[in-house]
Coordinates of N, CA and C in Angstrom, one line a residue:
V1 N 0.9 -1.2 0.0 CA 0.0 0.0 0.0 C 0.9 1.2 0.0
K2 N 0.6 2.1 -0.9 CA 1.3 3.4 -1.0 C 0.4 4.5 -0.7
I3 N 0.8 5.4 0.1 CA -0.1 6.6 0.4 C 0.8 7.8 0.1
G4 N 0.2 8.8 -0.6 CA 0.9 10.0 -1.0 C 0.0 11.2 -1.1
D5 N 0.5 12.3 -1.4 CA -0.3 13.5 -1.6 C -1.1 14.0 -0.4
L6 N -0.4 13.9 0.8 CA -1.1 14.3 2.0 C -0.7 15.7 2.4
G7 N 0.1 16.4 1.5 CA 0.5 17.7 1.8 C 2.0 17.8 2.1
L8 N 2.4 18.9 2.6 CA 3.8 19.2 2.9 C 4.0 19.3 4.4
A9 N 4.9 18.6 5.0 CA 5.1 18.6 6.4 C 6.1 19.8 6.8
T10 N 5.8 20.4 8.0 CA 6.6 21.4 8.5 C 6.4 21.5 10.0
I11 N 7.4 22.0 10.7 CA 7.3 22.1 12.2 C 6.7 23.5 12.5
V12 N 5.7 23.5 13.3 CA 5.0 24.8 13.6 C 4.8 24.9 15.1
G13 N 4.7 26.1 15.6 CA 4.4 26.3 17.0 C 3.0 26.1 17.3
K14 N 2.7 26.2 18.6 CA 1.3 25.9 19.1 C 0.3 27.0 18.6
T15 N 0.8 28.2 18.4 CA -0.1 29.3 18.0 C -0.1 29.5 16.5
H16 N 0.7 28.7 15.7 CA 0.8 28.9 14.3 C -0.3 28.2 13.5
A17 N -0.8 28.8 12.5 CA -1.8 28.2 11.6 C -1.4 28.5 10.2
A18 N -1.5 27.6 9.3 CA -1.1 27.8 7.9 C -2.2 28.6 7.2
H19 N -1.8 29.3 6.2 CA -2.8 30.1 5.4 C -2.6 30.0 3.9
S20 N -2.8 28.8 3.4 CA -2.7 28.7 1.9 C -3.6 27.5 1.5
L21 N -3.9 27.4 0.3 CA -4.8 26.4 -0.2 C -4.0 25.5 -1.2
L22 N -3.8 24.3 -0.9 CA -3.1 23.4 -1.7 C -3.5 21.9 -1.4
G23 N -3.8 21.2 -2.4 CA -4.2 19.8 -2.1 C -5.1 19.2 -3.2
T24 N -5.5 18.0 -3.0 CA -6.4 17.3 -3.8 C -7.8 17.4 -3.2
P25 N -8.7 18.1 -3.9 CA -10.0 18.4 -3.3 C -10.7 17.3 -2.6
E26 N -10.7 16.0 -3.2 CA -11.4 14.9 -2.5 C -10.9 14.6 -1.2
Y27 N -9.6 15.0 -0.8 CA -9.0 14.6 0.4 C -8.8 15.8 1.4
M28 N -9.3 16.9 1.0 CA -9.0 18.1 1.8 C -10.1 18.3 2.8
A29 N -9.6 18.6 4.0 CA -10.5 18.9 5.2 C -11.1 20.3 5.0
P30 N -12.3 20.4 5.6 CA -13.0 21.7 5.5 C -12.2 22.9 5.9
E31 N -11.3 22.8 6.9 CA -10.5 23.9 7.3 C -9.5 24.3 6.2
L32 N -9.1 23.4 5.3 CA -8.2 23.8 4.3 C -8.8 24.8 3.3
Y33 N -10.1 24.6 3.1 CA -10.8 25.5 2.2 C -10.9 26.9 2.8
E34 N -10.9 27.0 4.1 CA -11.0 28.3 4.8 C -9.6 28.9 4.9
E35 N -8.6 28.2 4.5 CA -7.2 28.7 4.6 C -6.8 29.1 6.0
N36 N -7.3 28.4 7.0 CA -6.8 28.6 8.4 C -6.9 27.3 9.1
Y37 N -5.7 26.6 9.0 CA -5.7 25.2 9.5 C -4.4 24.8 10.2
N38 N -4.4 23.7 10.8 CA -3.2 23.2 11.5 C -3.0 21.7 11.1
E39 N -2.1 21.0 11.8 CA -1.8 19.7 11.4 C -2.9 18.7 11.6
L40 N -4.0 19.0 12.2 CA -5.1 18.1 12.4 C -5.8 17.8 11.0
V41 N -5.6 18.6 10.0 CA -6.2 18.3 8.7 C -5.6 17.0 8.1
D42 N -4.4 16.7 8.5 CA -3.8 15.4 8.0 C -4.6 14.2 8.5
I43 N -5.2 14.3 9.7 CA -6.0 13.2 10.2 C -7.2 13.0 9.3
Y44 N -7.9 14.1 8.9 CA -9.0 14.0 8.0 C -8.6 13.4 6.7
S45 N -7.5 13.8 6.1 CA -7.0 13.3 4.8 C -6.7 11.8 5.0
F46 N -6.1 11.4 6.1 CA -5.8 10.0 6.3 C -7.1 9.2 6.4
G47 N -8.1 9.7 7.1 CA -9.4 9.0 7.2 C -10.0 8.8 5.9
I48 N -10.0 9.9 5.1 CA -10.6 9.8 3.7 C -9.8 8.7 2.9
S49 N -8.5 8.7 3.1 CA -7.7 7.6 2.4 C -8.1 6.2 2.8
L50 N -8.4 6.1 4.1 CA -8.9 4.8 4.6 C -10.2 4.4 4.0
L51 N -11.1 5.4 3.9 CA -12.4 5.2 3.3 C -12.3 4.7 1.9
E52 N -11.3 5.3 1.1 CA -11.1 4.9 -0.3 C -10.6 3.4 -0.3
M53 N -9.7 3.1 0.6 CA -9.2 1.7 0.6 C -10.3 0.7 1.0
A54 N -11.2 1.1 1.9 CA -12.2 0.2 2.4 C -13.4 0.0 1.4
T55 N -13.7 1.1 0.6 CA -14.8 1.0 -0.3 C -14.3 0.8 -1.8
M56 N -13.0 1.0 -2.0 CA -12.5 0.9 -3.4 C -13.2 1.9 -4.3
E57 N -13.5 3.1 -3.7 CA -14.2 4.2 -4.5 C -13.5 5.5 -4.1
I58 N -13.2 6.3 -5.1 CA -12.7 7.6 -4.8 C -13.7 8.5 -4.0
P59 N -13.3 9.1 -2.9 CA -14.3 9.9 -2.2 C -14.9 11.0 -3.1
Y60 N -16.1 11.3 -2.9 CA -16.9 12.3 -3.6 C -16.9 12.0 -5.2
S61 N -16.8 10.8 -5.6 CA -16.8 10.4 -7.0 C -18.2 10.8 -7.6
E62 N -19.2 11.0 -6.8 CA -20.5 11.4 -7.3 C -20.5 12.8 -7.8
C63 N -19.5 13.6 -7.4 CA -19.4 15.0 -7.8 C -18.7 15.1 -9.2
D64 N -19.2 16.0 -10.0 CA -18.5 16.1 -11.3 C -17.7 17.4 -11.5
S65 N -17.5 18.1 -10.3 CA -16.7 19.3 -10.3 C -16.2 19.6 -9.0
I66 N -15.1 20.4 -8.9 CA -14.5 20.7 -7.7 C -15.4 21.6 -6.8
V67 N -16.2 22.4 -7.5 CA -17.1 23.3 -6.8 C -18.1 22.4 -6.0
K68 N -18.6 21.3 -6.6 CA -19.6 20.5 -5.9 C -18.9 19.8 -4.7
I69 N -17.6 19.4 -4.8 CA -16.9 18.8 -3.7 C -16.8 19.8 -2.6
Y70 N -16.4 21.0 -3.0 CA -16.2 22.1 -2.0 C -17.5 22.3 -1.2
K71 N -18.6 22.4 -1.9 CA -19.9 22.6 -1.2 C -20.2 21.5 -0.3
K72 N -20.0 20.3 -0.7 CA -20.3 19.1 0.2 C -19.4 19.1 1.5
V73 N -18.1 19.3 1.2 CA -17.1 19.3 2.3 C -17.4 20.4 3.3
T74 N -17.6 21.6 2.8 CA -17.7 22.8 3.7 C -19.1 22.8 4.4
T75 N -20.0 22.0 4.0 CA -21.3 22.0 4.6 C -21.5 20.7 5.4
G76 N -20.4 19.9 5.5 CA -20.5 18.7 6.3 C -21.2 17.5 5.7
V77 N -21.4 17.5 4.4 CA -22.0 16.4 3.7 C -21.0 15.3 3.4
K78 N -21.2 14.1 3.9 CA -20.3 13.0 3.7 C -20.3 12.5 2.3
P79 N -19.2 11.9 1.8 CA -19.2 11.3 0.5 C -20.2 10.1 0.5
Q80 N -20.8 9.8 -0.7 CA -21.7 8.7 -0.8 C -21.0 7.4 -0.5
A81 N -19.7 7.3 -0.6 CA -18.9 6.1 -0.3 C -19.2 5.6 1.1
F82 N -19.6 6.5 2.0 CA -20.0 6.1 3.4 C -21.2 5.2 3.4
E83 N -22.0 5.2 2.4 CA -23.2 4.3 2.4 C -22.9 2.9 2.0
K84 N -21.7 2.6 1.6 CA -21.3 1.2 1.2 C -21.1 0.4 2.4

């Protein structure tokens, strides 16, 4: 099993938060879209990766655009793969 594309690692202080948007939309935590996040977004990305491995389906494959993925993620709508 190979896992990649979880972002770039860096050491940050307790009060530091990143402020940039970079990633694969299907695996991005809601906080990433708000451009104010910390290392906890990696846990979300890892969980979504586990979902893909368990269901053999790309998360949010029901969406035909990045905008639709954005709307679902930022409003808390889970990918349809959770129904499997």
